[in-house]
Coordinates of C-alpha atoms in Angstrom, one line a residue:
M1 CA -9.9 1.1 13.9
R2 CA -9.6 1.4 17.7
S3 CA -11.2 -1.5 17.9
S4 CA -8.6 -3.4 15.4
A5 CA -5.6 -2.3 17.3
V6 CA -7.1 -3.6 20.8
V7 CA -8.3 -6.9 19.7
S8 CA -4.8 -7.8 17.7
G9 CA -2.8 -6.6 20.7
V10 CA -5.0 -9.1 22.8
L11 CA -4.2 -11.4 20.1
A12 CA -0.4 -10.5 20.1
G13 CA -0.4 -10.5 23.9
L14 CA -1.6 -13.6 24.6
C15 CA 0.6 -15.5 22.0
L16 CA 3.7 -13.8 23.2
L17 CA 2.3 -15.3 26.4
L18 CA 1.9 -19.0 25.2
V19 CA 5.0 -18.9 23.8
A20 CA 6.8 -17.5 26.5
G21 CA 5.7 -20.1 28.8
E22 CA 5.7 -22.6 26.4
W23 CA 2.3 -24.2 26.7
P24 CA 2.6 -27.6 26.0
P25 CA -0.6 -27.7 23.8
L26 CA 0.6 -25.1 21.4
L27 CA 3.9 -26.2 21.1
S28 CA 2.5 -29.6 20.1
L29 CA 0.9 -28.1 17.6
D30 CA 3.5 -26.1 16.3
R31 CA 5.3 -29.1 16.0
A32 CA 2.4 -31.2 14.3
V33 CA 2.5 -28.6 11.9
A34 CA 6.0 -27.7 11.2
E35 CA 6.5 -31.6 10.5
A36 CA 4.3 -32.4 8.0
F37 CA 5.3 -28.7 6.0
H38 CA 8.5 -29.8 5.9
R39 CA 7.8 -33.6 5.1
V40 CA 6.1 -31.5 1.8
A41 CA 9.4 -29.1 1.3
V42 CA 12.2 -32.3 1.5
D43 CA 9.7 -34.3 -1.2
H44 CA 8.7 -31.2 -3.5
P45 CA 12.1 -29.6 -3.8
E46 CA 10.7 -27.6 -6.5
V47 CA 8.4 -26.2 -4.9
T48 CA 10.9 -25.2 -2.1
A49 CA 12.9 -23.9 -4.4
F50 CA 10.0 -21.3 -5.9
A51 CA 9.6 -20.7 -1.8
R52 CA 13.0 -20.1 -1.3
V53 CA 13.2 -17.4 -4.0
F54 CA 10.3 -15.6 -3.2
S55 CA 11.0 -15.3 0.8
D56 CA 14.9 -14.6 0.1
W57 CA 13.8 -12.4 -2.6
V58 CA 10.5 -10.8 -3.4
W59 CA 9.2 -10.9 0.5
D60 CA 12.8 -10.7 2.1
P61 CA 12.4 -7.6 4.7
L62 CA 15.1 -5.6 3.6
T63 CA 12.2 -5.4 0.0
M64 CA 10.0 -4.8 2.0
R65 CA 12.0 -2.0 3.6
A66 CA 12.9 -0.5 0.5
L67 CA 9.5 -0.2 0.0
A68 CA 8.8 2.4 2.9
A69 CA 11.6 4.0 2.2
A70 CA 10.3 4.8 -1.4
T71 CA 6.9 5.8 0.0
V72 CA 8.3 8.2 2.5
L73 CA 10.4 9.5 -0.3
V74 CA 7.8 10.1 -2.7
L75 CA 5.5 11.7 0.5
W76 CA 8.3 14.0 0.8
W77 CA 8.4 15.0 -2.5
R78 CA 4.9 15.1 -2.6
G79 CA 4.9 17.6 0.5
E80 CA 2.9 15.2 2.6
R81 CA 5.7 15.4 5.3
R82 CA 3.7 14.4 8.7
R83 CA 2.3 11.0 6.5
A84 CA 5.9 10.9 5.1
V85 CA 7.2 11.2 8.8
W86 CA 4.4 8.6 10.4
V87 CA 5.6 6.3 7.8
A88 CA 9.2 6.0 8.8
V89 CA 8.7 6.5 12.2
T90 CA 6.3 3.0 12.3
T91 CA 8.8 1.3 10.1
V92 CA 11.3 2.0 12.2
V93 CA 9.4 1.3 15.8
A94 CA 8.6 -1.9 13.9
L95 CA 12.2 -3.3 14.2
G96 CA 12.9 -2.0 16.8
V97 CA 9.8 -4.1 18.5
Q98 CA 10.7 -7.4 17.1
H99 CA 14.5 -7.0 17.8
L100 CA 13.2 -6.2 21.2
L101 CA 10.9 -9.2 21.8
K102 CA 13.1 -11.6 19.4
A103 CA 15.7 -11.1 22.6
A104 CA 13.7 -11.3 25.1
V105 CA 12.0 -14.4 24.2
G106 CA 14.9 -16.2 23.0
R107 CA 12.6 -19.1 21.1
E108 CA 14.9 -21.7 19.4
R109 CA 14.3 -22.3 15.3
P110 CA 13.3 -25.4 14.3
V111 CA 15.6 -28.2 13.9
W112 CA 15.8 -31.0 11.1
P113 CA 18.4 -33.5 9.9
D114 CA 17.1 -32.6 6.8
P115 CA 17.1 -28.8 6.7
V116 CA 16.4 -26.7 3.0
D117 CA 17.1 -23.2 4.9
S118 CA 18.6 -21.8 7.6
A119 CA 17.7 -18.5 9.5
R120 CA 19.7 -16.5 12.2
F121 CA 18.5 -14.7 14.9
A122 CA 15.5 -16.3 17.6
A123 CA 12.1 -17.3 16.1
F124 CA 9.5 -15.0 17.8
P125 CA 8.1 -13.2 16.5
S126 CA 9.0 -13.5 12.3
G127 CA 10.4 -10.7 10.9
H128 CA 9.3 -11.7 7.7
A129 CA 5.9 -11.7 8.8
M130 CA 5.9 -8.4 10.7
A131 CA 7.8 -6.2 8.3
A132 CA 5.7 -7.8 5.2
T133 CA 2.5 -6.4 7.9
V134 CA 3.3 -3.3 8.6
T135 CA 4.5 -2.3 4.9
C136 CA 1.8 -3.5 3.5
G137 CA -0.5 -2.0 5.8
L138 CA 1.1 1.4 5.7
L139 CA 0.9 1.1 2.1
L140 CA -3.1 0.9 1.8
W141 CA -3.0 3.1 4.2
V142 CA -0.9 5.8 2.3
L143 CA -3.0 5.0 -0.7
A144 CA -6.8 5.2 0.8
L145 CA -5.4 8.7 2.0
S146 CA -4.1 10.1 -1.6
R147 CA -7.1 8.5 -3.7
R148 CA -10.0 10.9 -3.4
E149 CA -11.4 9.3 -6.6
P150 CA -12.4 5.6 -6.8
W151 CA -9.6 3.7 -8.4
R152 CA -9.6 0.7 -10.2
G153 CA -5.9 -0.1 -9.5
W154 CA -7.1 -0.2 -6.0
G155 CA -8.3 -4.2 -5.7
T156 CA -5.4 -5.3 -7.2
V157 CA -2.8 -3.4 -4.7
A158 CA -5.1 -4.8 -1.8
W159 CA -4.7 -8.5 -3.8
L160 CA -1.0 -8.5 -4.1
C161 CA -0.6 -6.9 -0.5
A162 CA -2.8 -10.1 1.2
V163 CA -1.2 -12.2 -1.5
S164 CA 2.2 -11.3 0.4
V165 CA 1.1 -11.0 3.5
L166 CA -0.4 -14.6 3.9
G167 CA 2.7 -15.6 1.7
V168 CA 5.4 -15.1 3.3
G169 CA 4.1 -16.2 6.7
W170 CA 3.7 -19.9 3.9
T171 CA 7.4 -19.8 3.1
R172 CA 8.7 -19.2 6.5
V173 CA 7.2 -22.4 7.7
H174 CA 7.4 -24.7 4.4
L175 CA 11.3 -23.5 4.6
G176 CA 11.4 -25.2 8.4
V177 CA 13.1 -21.6 9.5
H178 CA 9.9 -20.0 12.1
W179 CA 7.2 -22.4 13.7
P180 CA 3.5 -21.2 12.6
S181 CA 3.0 -19.3 16.2
D182 CA 6.0 -17.2 15.2
V183 CA 4.3 -16.2 11.7
V184 CA 1.2 -15.7 13.5
G185 CA 2.9 -13.6 16.3
G186 CA 4.4 -11.5 13.9
W187 CA 0.9 -10.9 12.0
L188 CA -0.5 -9.8 14.7
L189 CA 1.9 -7.3 16.3
G190 CA 2.6 -6.0 12.9
W191 CA -1.0 -5.4 12.2
C192 CA -0.7 -3.9 15.9
L193 CA 1.6 -1.4 14.9
V194 CA -0.1 -0.3 11.6
A195 CA -3.9 0.3 13.1
S196 CA -2.1 1.8 15.9
A197 CA -0.2 4.4 13.8
V198 CA -3.5 5.0 12.0
L199 CA -5.0 6.2 15.1
A200 CA -2.0 8.0 16.3
Y201 CA -2.4 9.9 13.1
R202 CA -5.6 11.0 12.7
W203 CA -5.4 12.0 16.7
S204 CA -2.5 14.7 15.1
E205 CA -4.0 15.6 12.7
R206 CA -7.3 16.9 15.1
R207 CA -4.9 18.2 17.8
F208 CA -2.3 19.7 15.3
P209 CA -3.9 20.6 12.1
R210 CA -2.2 21.8 9.0
P211 CA -2.7 25.5 8.0
L212 CA -5.1 25.9 5.9
P213 CA -3.4 27.8 2.5
R214 CA -3.7 31.9 2.7
A215 CA -6.0 33.2 0.6
V216 CA -4.9 36.2 -2.3
P217 CA -6.4 39.5 -1.8
P218 CA -8.4 40.8 -4.2
P219 CA -6.9 43.9 -5.7
P220 CA -8.2 47.7 -5.0
A221 CA -11.7 48.6 -6.1
S222 CA -9.7 51.5 -7.8
R223 CA -7.4 48.9 -9.0
R224 CA -10.3 46.8 -10.5
S225 CA -12.2 49.6 -12.2
R226 CA -9.3 50.2 -14.1
M227 CA -8.7 46.6 -15.3
G228 CA -12.1 47.0 -16.5
E229 CA -11.6 50.2 -18.5
K230 CA -8.7 48.4 -20.3
E231 CA -10.7 45.3 -21.0

């Protein structure tokens, strides 16, 4: 997990530098890919309508954060308070990092003569891609900690999370509201935050272990003998 956090963090930083520095090869690639997707969006309105439903409702950041909030409530109800706090704090930190970078970079979104959708705020990083990555990553982590034995539903959940993370990236580029590098940056930043949160949780477990439940002391010897006589 440490190597995953480092690699994703380095790649996210590199992506940020290239976007902020307006590196010409990256801008050219972004433009070419975005134009290709936009032509498909204009020529196939039925696909675009499908993408809008998933982008605006199923994989919307509000939906993802509602799922994270539900996870926090379930963990708290089950008495797993530390994990609940970790999920909540990581989700809030991700939201703060996202808005901070959007304001700092200030990248313009694609502009089309025939737009099929619209979006607010700056382009980099993609909030949809980042929120989906953080929420799905945390959900898989929580399930991995909670399940001690093999679980048949694990593969289905992992598959749904992968489809959600990749699918939301496709919808944002297809709808013409993000450059491809916005989506890649959101994926990398989101995964870096999840991996860092997992590492910090493991450190907290070692540094501040939870107290073991107190064992119930056995009854006195005289009481045990009387209990045996009654039996």
